[in-house]
Amino acid sequence: MNVRAPDTPGARRPSVSRAPRRPWSGLAGAPAAVVLMVLAGVVAEVGAAAAWWAPDVLPAPSDLLPAAARIAGSPRFWQDALRTGAELLLSCVFGVVAGLGLGVAFWKAPGAGRVFEPYLVSFYAVPLVLFYPIAIVLIGINQWSVVVLASIMTAIPMTLNTWTGLRAIPPVYLRLAASIGCSRSQTLFRVALPAAAPYVVAGLRLGVAYALIGTVAMEFTTAQAGLGYQVRYLYESFDAVGMYAYILVIVAVSVLLTAVLEIAERLLPRGRDT
Amino acid sequence: MSSPGTGVVLDDVRVEFRSSGRDGPVVAVDGITQEIPAGGFVSVVGPSGCGKSTLLSVIAGLRAATSGSVRINGRTVTGPDRDVGVMFQEDSVLPWKNVTDNVRFPLQIARVPRAGRPRLGPGHRPGRAAARRRIAQRAQEAIDLVGLGGFERRYPAELSGGMRQRVALARTLAMRPSVLLMDEPFAALDQQTRLLLGAEVRRIWGETHQTVLFVTHDISEAILLSQQVWVMSYRPGTILDVVDVDLPADRDASVVSTPRFNALHNRIWERLRTEAMRGFAQENRFPA
């Protein structure tokens, strides 16, 4: 047992000083990232100008950026972006709600949880994109087949993380809730889910990433519109500049999503370090 | 000062657990009949695994007795009661709430009736602001009572184990329960902190006159704090001895050197020693 100074109010425990948690501190690396991107751009520009590679393989940024700007001004781009954005949003909402619900249900009914756990875990390893043809047969070639599959991809990590988080709550929190007379919903929403929040948020980050992967990949394979579809279309019509411009947009969207989630996570109530 | 029927009355309380082994049900508590008068301070000491925490759970309404009954202030216990405050051994301070919000939490829960309250226009109900002020005031009183003034905005991760148990104590006291059940609340703390917090509990009890049942495995702590000590046997748990602590009411930690304290300590230890050895032998599968 470690020796500690007598515990009187006013005597502070000699604790390891914790870095202040600010929502934006993760962006401290932003200047470094900018430098890296500029560097990569310079290498790409020099390489293209010196013909180290064919311009179709990797177009020079001086060609790419004007093309990207032109595309950003076209109504077609906004149609595609809107469609992909809507699919992404719907998948996230459906997947997160379903995942939370299933996670809570498995926690409440551990028997059901034990039955389904192996399938959920093995679904992690299954490229669900494979089921896209089935979804098309069942639903048709429209955005709903994309939304349904991407929702499932989002729901799996959400379910597993919510369930794991709930199972990891110290049992004394639930006894406390019972002793102060919490109703079932108060126990769930005011004690259990907040206690599981770190896991739930980790599941949310995974789920959103999966939703983006699923949406773009399925648009890429069969859909008739969307950013993923445009990448494939431009690829098949040998428009390397246009294709790279769309890829840039998709990468930007994913970076933006990650940053937003990171900030949201830091805004969570603090004090979970123990 | 207690009228009959008030305080805590245990009537032949028996608790069995279904065990996974083939030895049949384990009897954790075997027919305990005792009484704590209103405003009394009773400690329960016993070897580990003797069912003292189980007994406390039954009194708290967190677990049903297999047979027998518990009456608190004349009412039979059927479930958790807001008039009964429980303090746990484990760290039960919610890490996502600061000190004030932790202490306010049960008050906020208590304000909302179990069936859900009627929703008429958010934030415009008369009495809502007043209720919030009342909660804030009661929480602050409890925080000051346990000596946590100045730490209101701190989060549990920033506090020591002893401070966190002070938060748990304040949270329990804020409900102003007439009965306080404490399940080895300081067992995880170091010796100095235990002594200090024990003295605090006794001081607070002197101010609030609650009925207290304090579970511990520390004989000195039990004698120092309480008016009466129940010595509990190893499984099946029964009360072997009831020892009245006839030490001065304004005692402090220095009484441990008095002959009377030693006599009490020896009497309890004599009772416990055979039980502790029996428990040790059974848990370790040695021939008893």
XYZ file of C-alpha atoms in Angstrom:
562
model
C 0.000 0.000 0.000
C 1.377 3.382 -0.856
C 1.762 5.967 1.858
C -0.361 9.006 1.364
C -0.574 12.249 3.232
C -3.476 12.392 5.667
C -6.615 12.977 3.762
C -7.905 16.314 4.843
C -9.819 18.720 2.674
C -7.440 21.315 1.404
C -4.590 18.838 1.200
C -4.371 17.984 -2.420
C -3.290 14.579 -3.481
C 0.070 14.709 -5.212
C -1.377 13.605 -8.481
C 0.315 13.402 -11.813
C -0.520 16.624 -13.568
C -2.888 16.007 -16.397
C -2.716 17.963 -19.579
C -5.753 20.201 -19.785
C -8.260 18.625 -22.115
C -9.390 21.118 -24.691
C -11.672 20.198 -27.543
C -9.262 21.455 -30.161
C -5.942 20.270 -28.708
C -5.921 17.331 -31.139
C -5.598 19.868 -33.924
C -2.270 21.072 -32.557
C -0.678 18.956 -35.252
C -2.475 21.010 -37.897
C 0.587 23.078 -38.957
C 2.615 19.883 -39.341
C -0.155 18.369 -41.462
C -0.236 21.453 -43.699
C 3.539 21.303 -44.177
C 3.315 17.601 -45.071
C 0.531 18.202 -47.588
C 2.402 21.078 -49.218
C 5.490 18.868 -49.405
C 3.517 16.042 -51.004
C 2.068 18.554 -53.477
C 5.533 19.816 -54.404
C 6.780 16.249 -54.949
C 3.749 15.468 -57.125
C 4.214 18.655 -59.126
C 7.947 18.130 -59.664
C 7.463 14.459 -60.499
C 4.748 15.193 -63.055
C 6.749 18.040 -64.636
C 9.880 15.856 -64.864
C 7.762 13.045 -66.330
C 8.818 10.566 -63.642
C 5.406 9.044 -64.224
C 2.737 9.378 -66.885
C 0.329 12.262 -66.224
C -2.562 9.737 -66.139
C -1.032 7.946 -63.168
C -0.842 11.012 -60.977
C -1.697 14.363 -62.513
C 0.218 17.456 -61.443
C -1.503 19.420 -58.680
C -1.422 22.443 -60.998
C -3.792 20.533 -63.286
C -5.731 18.907 -60.468
C -6.687 21.989 -58.456
C -8.283 23.941 -61.325
C -10.131 20.775 -62.343
C -11.330 20.330 -58.775
C -12.480 23.937 -58.695
C -14.323 23.486 -61.993
C -16.003 20.344 -60.733
C -16.974 22.023 -57.484
C -18.800 24.634 -59.555
C -20.832 22.107 -61.544
C -24.398 21.213 -60.516
C -23.694 17.546 -61.209
C -21.092 17.490 -58.479
C -23.493 18.935 -55.947
C -26.155 16.412 -56.938
C -23.698 13.586 -56.332
C -22.362 15.099 -53.127
C -25.901 15.601 -51.845
C -26.853 12.033 -52.618
C -23.751 10.591 -50.986
C -24.174 12.928 -48.029
C -27.811 11.916 -47.599
C -26.936 8.214 -47.807
C -24.152 8.715 -45.292
C -26.350 10.649 -42.888
C -29.193 8.153 -43.085
C -26.835 5.189 -42.630
C -25.249 6.823 -39.603
C -28.593 7.662 -38.013
C -30.155 4.240 -38.652
C -26.989 2.345 -37.781
C -26.330 4.264 -34.581
C -29.917 4.010 -33.357
C -30.104 0.302 -34.202
C -26.684 -0.363 -32.663
C -27.547 1.450 -29.442
C -30.854 -0.376 -29.209
C -29.343 -3.797 -29.866
C -26.448 -3.158 -27.482
C -28.877 -2.230 -24.696
C -31.135 -5.194 -25.540
C -28.237 -7.669 -25.394
C -27.165 -6.186 -22.070
C -30.675 -6.566 -20.672
C -31.020 -10.103 -22.074
C -27.569 -11.666 -21.765
C -28.872 -14.948 -23.178
C -29.741 -13.319 -26.505
C -26.424 -11.521 -26.422
C -24.467 -14.739 -26.036
C -26.369 -16.281 -28.945
C -25.667 -13.414 -31.335
C -22.189 -12.359 -30.225
C -20.215 -14.814 -32.424
C -22.099 -13.710 -35.540
C -21.628 -10.039 -34.781
C -17.933 -10.505 -34.135
C -17.425 -12.564 -37.296
C -19.360 -9.963 -39.320
C -16.471 -7.632 -38.558
C -14.343 -9.773 -40.841
C -16.931 -10.155 -43.611
C -16.734 -7.550 -46.392
C -20.410 -6.652 -46.279
C -20.054 -4.933 -49.625
C -20.332 -8.464 -51.007
C -24.003 -8.472 -50.094
C -24.673 -5.468 -52.270
C -25.978 -7.608 -55.169
C -28.402 -9.251 -52.767
C -29.517 -5.881 -51.505
C -30.103 -4.794 -55.095
C -32.203 -7.861 -55.777
C -34.225 -7.275 -52.629
C -34.490 -3.499 -52.736
C -33.591 -2.426 -56.256
C -30.924 -0.214 -57.757
C -31.557 2.904 -55.734
C -30.068 4.651 -52.777
C -31.969 2.542 -50.278
C -29.904 -0.540 -51.036
C -26.805 1.524 -50.237
C -28.379 2.930 -47.073
C -29.507 -0.472 -45.811
C -26.094 -2.092 -46.167
C -24.165 0.902 -44.844
C -26.555 1.035 -41.864
C -25.804 -2.596 -41.073
C -22.078 -1.884 -41.314
C -22.514 1.008 -38.876
C -24.763 -0.913 -36.512
C -22.300 -3.763 -35.922
C -19.518 -1.817 -34.174
C -22.130 0.321 -32.418
C -23.857 -2.790 -31.039
C -20.658 -4.473 -29.914
C -19.219 -1.355 -28.318
C -22.432 -0.348 -26.562
C -22.825 -3.851 -25.197
C -19.198 -4.127 -24.105
C -19.389 -0.705 -22.476
C -22.545 -1.589 -20.570
C -21.076 -4.867 -19.370
C -17.990 -3.020 -18.141
C -19.926 -0.680 -15.811
C -18.925 -1.163 -12.176
C -21.844 -3.094 -10.610
C -21.914 -0.650 -7.711
C -23.275 2.059 -10.061
C -26.361 -0.060 -10.626
C -26.758 -0.769 -6.913
C -26.462 2.957 -6.314
C -29.164 3.620 -8.918
C -31.412 1.064 -7.233
C -30.767 2.447 -3.756
C -31.693 6.018 -4.711
C -34.846 4.809 -6.419
C -34.003 5.276 -10.104
C -36.638 3.983 -12.507
C -35.520 1.637 -15.269
C -35.196 4.411 -17.800
C -33.392 6.656 -15.312
C -30.977 3.818 -14.590
C -30.333 3.380 -18.300
C -30.102 6.991 -19.414
C -28.673 8.670 -16.334
C -26.332 5.980 -15.015
C -25.643 3.061 -17.371
C -25.233 4.804 -20.726
C -23.176 7.716 -19.362
C -20.941 5.169 -17.627
C -20.548 3.296 -20.918
C -20.071 6.500 -22.922
C -16.349 6.052 -23.694
C -17.087 2.726 -25.370
C -20.180 4.060 -27.092
C -18.252 6.985 -28.544
C -15.497 4.670 -29.779
C -18.221 2.602 -31.465
C -19.658 5.756 -32.972
C -16.312 6.674 -34.526
C -15.900 3.197 -35.968
C -19.494 3.153 -37.160
C -19.260 6.480 -38.971
C -16.061 5.377 -40.681
C -17.763 2.140 -41.747
C -20.760 4.082 -43.040
C -18.486 6.172 -45.269
C -16.590 3.127 -46.526
C -19.809 1.259 -47.213
C -21.541 4.137 -48.943
C -18.676 5.011 -51.273
C -17.752 1.398 -52.019
C -21.308 0.469 -52.941
C -21.790 3.535 -55.087
C -18.531 2.586 -56.736
C -19.748 -0.879 -57.703
C -23.255 -0.435 -59.022
C -25.012 2.792 -58.177
C -25.943 5.305 -60.840
C -25.053 8.408 -58.898
C -23.008 9.613 -55.963
C -19.371 10.505 -55.395
C -18.257 6.867 -55.471
C -20.086 6.354 -58.754
C -18.359 9.399 -60.250
C -14.937 8.074 -59.307
C -15.627 4.837 -61.160
C -17.245 6.607 -64.121
C -14.309 8.977 -64.571
C -11.880 6.097 -64.087
C -13.591 4.128 -66.844
C -13.549 7.121 -69.154
C -9.812 7.686 -68.578
C -10.369 11.097 -66.976
C -7.567 10.821 -64.396
C -7.731 14.512 -63.442
C -11.453 14.376 -62.730
C -11.122 11.089 -60.857
C -8.413 12.444 -58.590
C -10.455 15.550 -57.947
C -13.373 13.390 -56.701
C -11.035 11.246 -54.635
C -9.714 14.411 -53.027
C -13.253 15.433 -52.125
C -14.017 12.043 -50.543
C -10.787 12.121 -48.557
C -11.621 15.633 -47.395
C -15.071 14.490 -46.256
C -13.596 11.622 -44.238
C -10.966 13.851 -42.635
C -13.692 16.340 -41.748
C -15.892 13.628 -40.220
C -13.013 12.289 -38.138
C -12.172 15.763 -36.897
C -15.794 16.491 -35.977
C -16.076 13.224 -34.053
C -12.797 13.850 -32.299
C -13.954 17.260 -31.149
C -17.284 15.779 -30.044
C -15.439 13.153 -28.027
C -13.357 15.782 -26.279
C -16.479 17.728 -25.414
C -17.744 14.732 -23.446
C -17.781 15.341 -19.710
C -14.336 14.914 -18.318
C -12.881 12.891 -15.503
C -12.862 9.435 -17.014
C -9.160 8.919 -16.478
C -9.553 6.449 -13.666
C -35.588 8.318 23.479
C -36.860 5.772 20.990
C -40.480 4.793 20.901
C -41.204 1.130 20.188
C -41.461 0.236 16.503
C -39.118 2.975 15.317
C -35.593 2.384 14.154
C -34.664 -0.840 12.408
C -36.259 -4.117 13.480
C -34.983 -7.438 12.092
C -37.362 -10.316 12.581
C -35.872 -13.783 11.944
C -34.149 -12.674 8.708
C -32.825 -15.570 6.671
C -31.083 -15.368 3.279
C -30.147 -18.353 1.141
C -28.177 -18.346 -2.092
C -28.538 -20.986 -4.709
C -25.046 -22.352 -5.110
C -23.559 -23.842 -8.223
C -22.045 -26.702 -6.228
C -23.886 -29.807 -5.080
C -23.937 -28.790 -1.403
C -27.391 -27.238 -1.794
C -28.212 -23.629 -0.999
C -25.685 -21.570 0.937
C -27.213 -19.951 3.996
C -25.666 -16.480 4.191
C -27.857 -15.107 6.965
C -29.534 -17.491 9.361
C -32.429 -16.185 11.374
C -31.227 -12.858 12.716
C -33.561 -11.086 15.129
C -32.196 -7.770 16.352
C -33.202 -4.167 16.767
C -31.518 -0.819 16.298
C -33.392 1.881 18.220
C -34.087 5.107 16.355
C -30.992 7.284 16.480
C -28.801 4.361 17.482
C -25.385 3.586 16.016
C -24.721 -0.128 15.599
C -21.714 -1.777 13.972
C -21.635 -5.292 12.598
C -18.269 -7.054 12.678
C -17.555 -10.476 11.311
C -15.080 -12.484 9.262
C -15.068 -11.974 5.503
C -17.801 -13.914 3.801
C -20.032 -13.984 6.875
C -22.965 -12.349 5.155
C -22.765 -8.945 6.805
C -22.990 -7.178 3.448
C -25.886 -9.449 2.506
C -27.699 -8.467 5.689
C -27.160 -4.809 4.846
C -28.501 -5.335 1.295
C -31.649 -6.867 2.752
C -32.171 -3.944 5.115
C -31.564 -1.546 2.197
C -34.221 -3.327 0.156
C -31.705 -4.192 -2.549
C -32.138 -7.910 -1.944
C -35.109 -9.870 -0.726
C -34.813 -12.053 2.351
C -35.645 -15.730 1.874
C -37.781 -15.530 4.984
C -38.306 -13.150 7.865
C -38.878 -9.440 7.632
C -37.248 -6.070 8.172
C -39.203 -3.112 9.489
C -37.873 0.422 9.330
C -39.748 3.028 11.361
C -42.680 0.633 11.492
C -42.861 -0.063 7.754
C -41.905 -3.428 6.311
C -39.095 -3.155 3.756
C -40.121 -4.294 0.277
C -37.623 -2.372 -1.825
C -35.279 0.612 -1.790
C -36.631 3.525 0.216
C -35.551 7.136 -0.039
C -35.657 7.366 3.718
C -32.825 4.826 3.842
C -29.413 5.976 2.630
C -26.820 3.430 1.537
C -23.091 3.943 1.265
C -21.060 1.307 -0.527
C -17.558 -0.007 -0.066
C -16.706 0.357 -3.743
C -16.135 3.744 -5.280
C -19.643 4.683 -6.370
C -18.991 8.333 -7.210
C -19.984 8.844 -10.837
C -16.862 9.911 -12.732
C -18.656 12.028 -15.329
C -20.212 14.318 -12.716
C -18.357 16.848 -10.596
C -18.731 16.852 -6.814
C -21.803 19.074 -6.769
C -23.582 17.149 -9.518
C -22.832 13.854 -7.802
C -24.335 15.099 -4.551
C -27.362 16.593 -6.328
C -28.016 13.455 -8.350
C -30.255 11.512 -5.903
C -32.121 14.713 -5.065
C -32.857 15.226 -8.753
C -34.007 11.634 -9.086
C -36.183 11.947 -5.995
C -37.904 15.056 -7.373
C -39.211 13.123 -10.362
C -41.970 10.676 -9.451
C -41.344 7.146 -10.600
C -44.258 7.148 -13.049
C -42.822 10.142 -14.887
C -43.974 13.676 -14.430
C -46.498 15.492 -16.584
C -44.784 17.672 -19.120
C -46.409 21.060 -19.455
C -44.208 23.487 -21.295
C -40.508 23.083 -20.635
C -39.065 25.198 -17.893
C -42.211 27.198 -17.231
C -43.722 25.205 -14.429
C -44.202 27.150 -11.271
C -42.048 25.834 -8.480
C -39.453 24.411 -10.807
C -36.880 27.079 -10.175
C -37.665 26.901 -6.472
C -37.153 23.143 -6.496
C -33.813 23.597 -8.224
C -32.769 26.141 -5.633
C -33.806 23.801 -2.839
C -31.771 20.962 -4.355
C -28.747 23.212 -4.774
C -29.035 24.362 -1.177
C -29.399 20.878 0.270
C -26.478 19.587 -1.782
C -24.316 22.479 -0.614
C -25.206 21.810 3.017
C -24.203 18.163 2.640
C -20.952 19.146 0.908
C -20.091 21.535 3.716
C -21.077 18.969 6.344
C -18.497 16.445 5.108
C -15.836 19.112 4.678
C -15.740 19.237 0.899
C -16.303 23.000 0.660
C -14.085 24.426 -2.084
C -14.086 21.178 -4.053
C -17.533 21.591 -5.616
C -16.342 21.830 -9.219
C -13.754 19.061 -8.981
C -14.196 15.802 -10.847
C -13.715 12.457 -9.058
C -10.546 11.725 -11.042
C -8.998 14.762 -9.386
C -9.807 13.540 -5.859
C -8.174 10.923 -3.630
C -10.011 7.768 -2.585
C -10.800 9.291 0.804
C -12.199 12.433 -0.770
C -14.338 10.377 -3.116
C -15.827 8.524 -0.145
C -16.575 11.921 1.387
C -18.486 12.726 -1.810
C -20.399 9.446 -1.485
C -21.173 10.300 2.157
C -22.367 13.777 1.202
C -24.533 12.301 -1.542
C -26.147 9.921 0.947
C -26.608 12.631 3.587
C -28.127 15.077 1.099
C -31.210 12.862 0.944
C -31.554 13.316 4.719
C -32.394 9.662 5.283
C -33.521 8.699 8.761
C -31.526 5.454 8.441
C -27.943 5.292 7.191
C -26.538 1.941 6.077
C -22.793 1.858 5.539
C -21.182 -1.191 3.972
C -17.477 -1.085 4.876
C -17.331 2.426 3.446
C -13.705 3.010 4.368
C -12.304 -0.486 3.862
C -10.348 0.499 0.752
C -8.689 3.500 2.404
C -5.437 3.823 4.313
C -5.374 3.834 8.107
C -5.078 7.586 8.738
C -7.844 8.382 6.286
C -10.054 5.772 7.923
C -9.552 7.245 11.357
C -10.320 10.748 10.117
C -13.404 9.716 8.172
C -14.632 7.585 11.063
C -14.403 10.604 13.348
C -16.297 12.628 10.743
C -19.077 10.054 10.588
C -19.402 10.122 14.354
C -19.436 13.916 14.436
C -22.088 14.034 11.706
C -24.154 11.389 13.485
C -23.978 13.575 16.612
C -25.518 16.415 14.583
C -28.111 14.517 12.569
C -29.155 11.727 15.006
C -29.754 9.245 12.231
C -30.089 5.543 12.838
C -26.815 4.039 11.610
C -25.838 0.482 10.744
C -22.133 0.313 10.009
C -20.646 -2.867 8.578
C -16.918 -3.357 9.058
C -14.329 -6.039 9.640
C -12.248 -3.715 11.795
C -12.951 -4.282 15.497
C -11.349 -1.004 16.617
C -13.360 0.962 14.102
C -16.556 -0.715 15.304
C -15.842 0.072 18.975
C -14.704 3.625 18.285
C -17.767 4.542 16.261
C -20.740 2.757 17.685
C -22.978 2.372 20.708
C -23.396 -1.326 20.141
C -21.433 -3.977 18.236
C -23.009 -7.088 16.764
C -20.523 -9.928 16.320
C -21.480 -12.076 13.387
C -20.459 -15.695 12.797
C -19.077 -17.213 9.643
C -21.643 -18.836 7.336
C -24.421 -19.419 8.172
C -24.384 -15.868 9.544
C -25.882 -15.441 12.972
C -25.315 -12.839 15.659
C -22.972 -14.455 18.187
C -22.757 -11.592 20.607
C -24.168 -8.144 21.160
C -21.664 -5.885 22.887
C -22.734 -2.535 24.317
C -19.953 -0.009 23.997
C -19.937 1.798 27.335
C -17.273 4.324 26.390
C -17.802 8.087 26.774
C -19.981 9.558 24.023
C -17.422 12.261 23.237
C -14.603 9.757 22.759
C -11.875 10.199 20.208
C -9.155 7.923 18.875
C -7.230 8.181 22.153
C -9.652 5.787 23.923
C -7.894 2.904 22.211
C -5.320 2.997 25.021
C -7.888 2.721 27.828
C -8.394 -0.590 29.662
C -12.123 -0.535 28.908
C -11.473 -0.336 25.155
C -9.036 -3.232 25.447
C -11.562 -5.302 27.359
C -14.184 -4.729 24.669
C -11.689 -5.433 21.937
C -10.597 -8.686 23.561
C -14.156 -9.827 24.107
C -15.045 -9.274 20.454
C -11.804 -10.752 19.210
C -12.260 -13.899 21.326
C -15.647 -14.355 19.681
C -14.343 -13.644 16.201
C -11.133 -15.629 16.275
C -12.691 -19.070 16.071
C -15.127 -17.819 13.414
C -12.376 -16.288 11.326
C -10.418 -19.530 11.489
C -13.470 -21.569 10.593
C -14.095 -19.297 7.597
C -10.461 -19.485 6.573
C -10.496 -23.261 6.771
C -13.671 -23.563 4.704
C -12.669 -21.063 2.052
C -9.295 -22.745 1.641
C -10.653 -26.283 1.903
C -8.466 -27.198 4.848
C -9.841 -29.707 7.328
C -11.553 -27.568 9.943
